[in-house]
PDB file of C-alpha atoms in Angstrom:
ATOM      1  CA  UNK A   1     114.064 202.365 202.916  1.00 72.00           C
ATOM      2  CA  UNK A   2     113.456 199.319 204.064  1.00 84.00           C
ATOM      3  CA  UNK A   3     111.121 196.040 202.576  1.00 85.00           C
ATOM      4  CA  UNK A   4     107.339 196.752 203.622  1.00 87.00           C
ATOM      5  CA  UNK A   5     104.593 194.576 202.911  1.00 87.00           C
ATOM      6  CA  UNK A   6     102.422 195.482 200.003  1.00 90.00           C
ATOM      7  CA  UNK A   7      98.117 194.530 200.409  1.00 91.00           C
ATOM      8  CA  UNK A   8      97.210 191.138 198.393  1.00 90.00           C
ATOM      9  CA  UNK A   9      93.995 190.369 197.197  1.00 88.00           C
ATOM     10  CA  UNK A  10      92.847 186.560 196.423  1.00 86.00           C
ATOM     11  CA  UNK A  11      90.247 187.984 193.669  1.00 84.00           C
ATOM     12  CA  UNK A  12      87.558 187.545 195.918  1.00 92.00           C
ATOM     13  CA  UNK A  13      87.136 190.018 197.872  1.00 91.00           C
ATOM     14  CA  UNK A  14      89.830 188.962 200.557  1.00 92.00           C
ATOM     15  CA  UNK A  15      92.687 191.202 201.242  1.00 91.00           C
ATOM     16  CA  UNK A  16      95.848 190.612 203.557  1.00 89.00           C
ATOM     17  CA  UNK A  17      99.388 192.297 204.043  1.00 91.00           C
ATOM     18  CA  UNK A  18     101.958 190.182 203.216  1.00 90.00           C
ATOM     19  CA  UNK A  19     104.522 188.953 205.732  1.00 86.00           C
ATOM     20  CA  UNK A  20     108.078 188.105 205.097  1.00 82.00           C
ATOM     21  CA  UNK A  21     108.603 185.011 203.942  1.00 78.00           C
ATOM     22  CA  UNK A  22     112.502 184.172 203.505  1.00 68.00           C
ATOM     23  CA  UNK A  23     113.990 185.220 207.389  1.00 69.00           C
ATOM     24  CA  UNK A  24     114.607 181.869 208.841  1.00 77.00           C
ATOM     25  CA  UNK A  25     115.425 179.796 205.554  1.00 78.00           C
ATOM     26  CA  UNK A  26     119.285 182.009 205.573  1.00 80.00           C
ATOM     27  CA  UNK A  27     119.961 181.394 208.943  1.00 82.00           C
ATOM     28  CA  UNK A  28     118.560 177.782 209.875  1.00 85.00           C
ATOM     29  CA  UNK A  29     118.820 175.911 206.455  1.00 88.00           C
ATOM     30  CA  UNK A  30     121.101 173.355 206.085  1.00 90.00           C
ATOM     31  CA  UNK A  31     124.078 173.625 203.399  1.00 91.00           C
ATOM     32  CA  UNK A  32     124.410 170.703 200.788  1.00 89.00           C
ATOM     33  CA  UNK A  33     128.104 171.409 200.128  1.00 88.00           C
ATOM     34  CA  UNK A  34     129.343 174.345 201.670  1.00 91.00           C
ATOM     35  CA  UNK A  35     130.527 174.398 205.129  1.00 92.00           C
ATOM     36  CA  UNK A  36     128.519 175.976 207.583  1.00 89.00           C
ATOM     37  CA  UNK A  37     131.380 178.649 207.889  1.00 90.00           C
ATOM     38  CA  UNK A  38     130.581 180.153 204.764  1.00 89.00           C
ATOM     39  CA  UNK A  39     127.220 181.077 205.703  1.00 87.00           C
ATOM     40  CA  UNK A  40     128.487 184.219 207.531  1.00 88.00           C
ATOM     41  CA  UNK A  41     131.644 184.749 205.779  1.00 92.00           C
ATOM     42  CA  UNK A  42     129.737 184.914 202.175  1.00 91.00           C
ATOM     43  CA  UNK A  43     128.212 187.773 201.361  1.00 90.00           C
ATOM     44  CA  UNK A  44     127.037 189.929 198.449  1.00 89.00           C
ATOM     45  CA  UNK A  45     128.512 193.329 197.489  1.00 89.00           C
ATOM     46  CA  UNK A  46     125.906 196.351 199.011  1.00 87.00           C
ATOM     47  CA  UNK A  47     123.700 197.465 195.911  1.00 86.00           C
ATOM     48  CA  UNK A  48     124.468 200.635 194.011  1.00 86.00           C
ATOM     49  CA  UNK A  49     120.582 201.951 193.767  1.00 85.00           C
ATOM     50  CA  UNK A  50     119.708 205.280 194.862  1.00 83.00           C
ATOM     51  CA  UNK A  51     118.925 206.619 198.047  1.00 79.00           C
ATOM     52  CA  UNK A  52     115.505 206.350 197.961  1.00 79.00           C
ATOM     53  CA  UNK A  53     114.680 203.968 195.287  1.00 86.00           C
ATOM     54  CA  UNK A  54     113.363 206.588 193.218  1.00 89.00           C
ATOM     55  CA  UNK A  55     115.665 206.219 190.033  1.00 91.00           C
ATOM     56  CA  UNK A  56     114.793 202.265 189.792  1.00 91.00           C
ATOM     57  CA  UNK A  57     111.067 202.754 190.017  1.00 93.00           C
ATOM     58  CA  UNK A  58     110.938 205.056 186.860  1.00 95.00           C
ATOM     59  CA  UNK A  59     112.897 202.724 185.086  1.00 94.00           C
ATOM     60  CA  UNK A  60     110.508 200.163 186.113  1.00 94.00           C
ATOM     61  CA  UNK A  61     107.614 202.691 185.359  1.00 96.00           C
ATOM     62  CA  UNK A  62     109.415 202.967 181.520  1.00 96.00           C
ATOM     63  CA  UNK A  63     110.158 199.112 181.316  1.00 95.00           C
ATOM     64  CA  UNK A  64     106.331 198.427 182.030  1.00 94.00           C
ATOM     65  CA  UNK A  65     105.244 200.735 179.188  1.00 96.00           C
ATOM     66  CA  UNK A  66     107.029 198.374 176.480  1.00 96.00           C
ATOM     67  CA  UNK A  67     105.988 195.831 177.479  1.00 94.00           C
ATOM     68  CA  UNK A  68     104.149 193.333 175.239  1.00 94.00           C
ATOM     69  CA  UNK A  69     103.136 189.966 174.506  1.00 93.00           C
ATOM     70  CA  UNK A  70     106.800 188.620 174.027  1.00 95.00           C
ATOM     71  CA  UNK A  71     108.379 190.070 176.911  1.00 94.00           C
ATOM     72  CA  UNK A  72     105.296 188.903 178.916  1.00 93.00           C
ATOM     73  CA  UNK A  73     105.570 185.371 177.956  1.00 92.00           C
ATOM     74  CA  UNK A  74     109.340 185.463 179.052  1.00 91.00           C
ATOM     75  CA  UNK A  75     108.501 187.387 182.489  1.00 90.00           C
ATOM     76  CA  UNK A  76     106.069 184.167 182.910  1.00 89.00           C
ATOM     77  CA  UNK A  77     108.648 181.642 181.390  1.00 87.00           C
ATOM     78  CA  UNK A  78     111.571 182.990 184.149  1.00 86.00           C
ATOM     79  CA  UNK A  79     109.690 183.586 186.853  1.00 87.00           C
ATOM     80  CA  UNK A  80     109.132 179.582 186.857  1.00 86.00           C
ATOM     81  CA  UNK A  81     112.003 178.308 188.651  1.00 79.00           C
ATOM     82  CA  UNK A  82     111.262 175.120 188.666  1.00 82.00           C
ATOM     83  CA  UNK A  83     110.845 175.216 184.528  1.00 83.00           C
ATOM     84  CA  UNK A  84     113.819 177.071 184.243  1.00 82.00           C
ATOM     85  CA  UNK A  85     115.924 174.401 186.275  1.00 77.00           C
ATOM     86  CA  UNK A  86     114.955 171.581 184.615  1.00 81.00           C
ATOM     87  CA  UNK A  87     115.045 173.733 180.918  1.00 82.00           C
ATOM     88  CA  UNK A  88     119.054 173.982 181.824  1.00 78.00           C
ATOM     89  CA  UNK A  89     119.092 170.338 182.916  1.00 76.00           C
ATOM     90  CA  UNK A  90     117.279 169.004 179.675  1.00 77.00           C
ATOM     91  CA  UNK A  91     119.771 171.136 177.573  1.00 77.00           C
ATOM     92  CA  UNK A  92     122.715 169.390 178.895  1.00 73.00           C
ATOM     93  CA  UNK A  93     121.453 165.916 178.770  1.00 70.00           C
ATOM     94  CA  UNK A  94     120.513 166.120 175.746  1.00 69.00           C
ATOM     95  CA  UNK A  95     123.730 167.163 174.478  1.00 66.00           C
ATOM     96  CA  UNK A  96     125.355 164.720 176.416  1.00 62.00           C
ATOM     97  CA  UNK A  97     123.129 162.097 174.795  1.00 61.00           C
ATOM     98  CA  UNK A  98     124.738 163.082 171.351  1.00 57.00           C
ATOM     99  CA  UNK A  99     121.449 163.923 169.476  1.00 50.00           C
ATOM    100  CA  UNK A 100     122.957 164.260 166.255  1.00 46.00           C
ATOM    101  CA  UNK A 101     127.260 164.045 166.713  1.00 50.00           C
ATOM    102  CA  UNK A 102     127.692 166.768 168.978  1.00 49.00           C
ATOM    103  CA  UNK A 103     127.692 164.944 172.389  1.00 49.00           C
ATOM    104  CA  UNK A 104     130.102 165.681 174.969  1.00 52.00           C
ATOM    105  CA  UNK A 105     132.726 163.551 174.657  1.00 55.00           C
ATOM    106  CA  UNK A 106     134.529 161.783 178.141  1.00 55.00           C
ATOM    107  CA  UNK A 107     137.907 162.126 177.488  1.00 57.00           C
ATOM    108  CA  UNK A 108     138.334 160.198 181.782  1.00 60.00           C
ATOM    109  CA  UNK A 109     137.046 157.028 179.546  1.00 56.00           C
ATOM    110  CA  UNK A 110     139.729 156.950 177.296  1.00 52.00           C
ATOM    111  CA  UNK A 111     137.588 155.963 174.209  1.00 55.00           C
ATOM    112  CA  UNK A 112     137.404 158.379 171.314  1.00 57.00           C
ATOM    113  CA  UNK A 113     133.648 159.025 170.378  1.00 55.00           C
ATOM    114  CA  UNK A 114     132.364 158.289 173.689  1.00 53.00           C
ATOM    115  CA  UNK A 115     129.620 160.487 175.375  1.00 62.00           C
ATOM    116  CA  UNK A 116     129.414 160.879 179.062  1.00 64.00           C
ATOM    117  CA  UNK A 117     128.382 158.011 181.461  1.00 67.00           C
ATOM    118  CA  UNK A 118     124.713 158.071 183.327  1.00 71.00           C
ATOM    119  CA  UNK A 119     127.187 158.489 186.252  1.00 78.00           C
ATOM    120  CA  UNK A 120     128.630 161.768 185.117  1.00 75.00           C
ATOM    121  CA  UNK A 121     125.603 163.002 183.985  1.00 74.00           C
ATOM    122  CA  UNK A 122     123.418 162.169 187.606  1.00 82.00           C
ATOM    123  CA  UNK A 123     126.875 163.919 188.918  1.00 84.00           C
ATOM    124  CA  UNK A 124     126.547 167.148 187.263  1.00 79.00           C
ATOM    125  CA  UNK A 125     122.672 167.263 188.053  1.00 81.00           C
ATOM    126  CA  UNK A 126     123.340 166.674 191.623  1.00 88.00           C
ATOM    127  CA  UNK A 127     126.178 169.079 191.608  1.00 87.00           C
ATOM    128  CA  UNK A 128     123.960 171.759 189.872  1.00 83.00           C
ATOM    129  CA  UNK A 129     120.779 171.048 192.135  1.00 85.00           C
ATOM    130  CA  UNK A 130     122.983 171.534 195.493  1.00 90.00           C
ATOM    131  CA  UNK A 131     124.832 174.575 194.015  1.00 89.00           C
ATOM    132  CA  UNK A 132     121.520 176.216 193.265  1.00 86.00           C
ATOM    133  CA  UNK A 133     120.247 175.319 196.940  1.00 90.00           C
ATOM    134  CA  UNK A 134     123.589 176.928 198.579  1.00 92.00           C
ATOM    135  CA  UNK A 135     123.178 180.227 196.946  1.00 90.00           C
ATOM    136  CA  UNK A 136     119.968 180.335 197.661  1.00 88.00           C
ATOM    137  CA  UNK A 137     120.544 180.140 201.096  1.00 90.00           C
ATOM    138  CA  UNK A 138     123.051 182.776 201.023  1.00 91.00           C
ATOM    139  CA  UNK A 139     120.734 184.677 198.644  1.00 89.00           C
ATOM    140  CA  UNK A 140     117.662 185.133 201.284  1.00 88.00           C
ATOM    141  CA  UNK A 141     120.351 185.623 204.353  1.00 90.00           C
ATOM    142  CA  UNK A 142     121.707 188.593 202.105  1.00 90.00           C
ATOM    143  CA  UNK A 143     117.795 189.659 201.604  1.00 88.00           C
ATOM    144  CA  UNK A 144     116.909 189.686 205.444  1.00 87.00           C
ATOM    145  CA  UNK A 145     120.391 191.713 205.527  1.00 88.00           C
ATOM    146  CA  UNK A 146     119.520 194.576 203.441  1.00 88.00           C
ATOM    147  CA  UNK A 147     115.917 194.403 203.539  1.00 86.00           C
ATOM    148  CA  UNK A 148     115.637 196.857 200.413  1.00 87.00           C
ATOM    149  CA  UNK A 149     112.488 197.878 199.416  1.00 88.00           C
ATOM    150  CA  UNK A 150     110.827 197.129 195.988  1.00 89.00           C
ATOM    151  CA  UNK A 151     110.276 199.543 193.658  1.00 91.00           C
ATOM    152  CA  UNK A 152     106.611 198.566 193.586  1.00 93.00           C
ATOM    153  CA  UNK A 153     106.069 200.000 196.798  1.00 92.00           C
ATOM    154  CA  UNK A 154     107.846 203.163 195.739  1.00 93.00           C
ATOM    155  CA  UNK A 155     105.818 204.032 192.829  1.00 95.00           C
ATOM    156  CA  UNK A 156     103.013 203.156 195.342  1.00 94.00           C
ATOM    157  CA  UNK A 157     104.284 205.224 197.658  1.00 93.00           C
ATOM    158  CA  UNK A 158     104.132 208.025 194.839  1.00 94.00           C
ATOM    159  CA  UNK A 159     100.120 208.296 195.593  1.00 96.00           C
ATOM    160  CA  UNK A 160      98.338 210.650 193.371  1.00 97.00           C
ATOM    161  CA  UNK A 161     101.228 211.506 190.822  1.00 97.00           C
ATOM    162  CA  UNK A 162      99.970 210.503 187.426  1.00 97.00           C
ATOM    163  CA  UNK A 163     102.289 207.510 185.679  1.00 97.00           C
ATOM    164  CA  UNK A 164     102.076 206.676 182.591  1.00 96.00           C
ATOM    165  CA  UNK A 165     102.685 202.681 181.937  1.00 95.00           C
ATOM    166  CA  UNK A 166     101.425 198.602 181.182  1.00 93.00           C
ATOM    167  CA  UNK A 167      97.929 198.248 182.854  1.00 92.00           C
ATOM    168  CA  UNK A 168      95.632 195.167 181.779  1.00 88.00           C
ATOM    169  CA  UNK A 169      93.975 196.549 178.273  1.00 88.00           C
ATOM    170  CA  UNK A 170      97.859 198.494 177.481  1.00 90.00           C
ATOM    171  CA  UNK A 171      99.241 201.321 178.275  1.00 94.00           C
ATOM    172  CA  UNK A 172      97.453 203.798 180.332  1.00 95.00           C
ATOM    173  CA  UNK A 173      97.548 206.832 182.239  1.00 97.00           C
ATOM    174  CA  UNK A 174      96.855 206.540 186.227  1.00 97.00           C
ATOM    175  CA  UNK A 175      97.652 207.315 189.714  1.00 97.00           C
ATOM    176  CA  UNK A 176     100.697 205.821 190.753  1.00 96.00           C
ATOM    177  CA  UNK A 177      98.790 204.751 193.655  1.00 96.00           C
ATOM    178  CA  UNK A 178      97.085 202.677 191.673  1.00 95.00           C
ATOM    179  CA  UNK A 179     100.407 200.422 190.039  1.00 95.00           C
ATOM    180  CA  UNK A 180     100.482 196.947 190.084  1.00 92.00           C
ATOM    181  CA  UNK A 181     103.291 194.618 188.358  1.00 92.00           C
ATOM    182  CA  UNK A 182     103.000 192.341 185.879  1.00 92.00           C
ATOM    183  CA  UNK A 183     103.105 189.570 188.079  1.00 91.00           C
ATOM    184  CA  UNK A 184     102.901 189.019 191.295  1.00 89.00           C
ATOM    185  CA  UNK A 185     105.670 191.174 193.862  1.00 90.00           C
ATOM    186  CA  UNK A 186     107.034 188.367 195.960  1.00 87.00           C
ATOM    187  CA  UNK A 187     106.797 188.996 200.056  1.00 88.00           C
ATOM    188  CA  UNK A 188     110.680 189.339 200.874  1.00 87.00           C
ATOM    189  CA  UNK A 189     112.909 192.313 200.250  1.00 86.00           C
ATOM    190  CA  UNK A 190     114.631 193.187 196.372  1.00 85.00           C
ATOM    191  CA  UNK A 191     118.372 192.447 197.068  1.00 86.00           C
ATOM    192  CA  UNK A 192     119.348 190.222 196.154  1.00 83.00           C
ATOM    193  CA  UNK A 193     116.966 188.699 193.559  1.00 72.00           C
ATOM    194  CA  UNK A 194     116.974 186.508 190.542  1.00 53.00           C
TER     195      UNK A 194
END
């Protein structure tokens, strides 16, 4: 099946369908390093999910039911991607820095006990930061290409079957109908995602 749009509400009464957001940004964006070739030559291997989605939404149904309030704050804490980015970024400089003695040492400077230049460190977070743009480009041209749907609109799509999983308050028994994920389902397909 393909990606359908699920209803939003803005908490206030006001409810929309979502449209997809991603379509142009994998065929019009511009690469930082890669060659404009690659954009159709790169692709990502064709999921192995089941025919109709029906295998991954129980496992999301089951997933939901353990969840608690650890595994919520890291849903929150990667769903940042922004946070994450600069998490990853942070990590490295800070080694590089040397706190304490166990900086990166330059070995191109040719002086033992050196740590790496503000050069080679702007380098790697430019490097990083364009690398993360070009797959994302490729990324949302793959999602427009398989246009998979999530498994929130499958367990939706399950109406009045009774499900068992996380609901504000816990765990709770409802119709399926009824499911809504722990945060909010982007508007683009699945595939690829992360």
């Amino acid at each position: 099946d393909s990606w359908q749009p699920l209803v939003e509400s803005n908490g206030k009464g006001f409810f929309y369908f979502q449209e997809f957001v991603t379509p142009h940004i994998g065929q019009k964006a511009e690469f930082r390093y890669l060659p404009k070739s690659e954009r159709e030559t790169r692709t990502i291997r064709k999921p192995n999910y089941s025919k109709k989605r029906d295998m991954e939404a129980r496992e999301v149904i089951r997933q939901m039911a353990l969840l608690n309030d650890t595994s919520k704050m890291e849903i929150e804490a990667f769903d940042d991607k922004l946070y994450i980015t600069t998490t990853i970024i942070g990590m490295f400089v800070n080694k590089i820095l040397g706190a304490g003695q166990a900086g990166f040492v330059d070995t191109q400077l040719g002086q033992e006990g050196y740590l790496l230049s503000f050069e080679r460190v702007l380098h790697f977070s430019q490097g990083l930061t364009a690398a993360e743009y070009d797959s994302t480009i490729i990324a949302w041209k793959e999602k427009v290409r398989y246009s998979l749907v999530r498994p929130t609109t499958v367990i939706k799509d399950l109406g009045e079957e009774r499900i068992s999983t996380w609901a504000p308050g816990g765990v709770q028994d409802f119709a399926a109908k009824d499911f809504e994920a722990y945060i909010r389902v982007m508007p683009h397909a699945e595939y690829t995602s992360g």
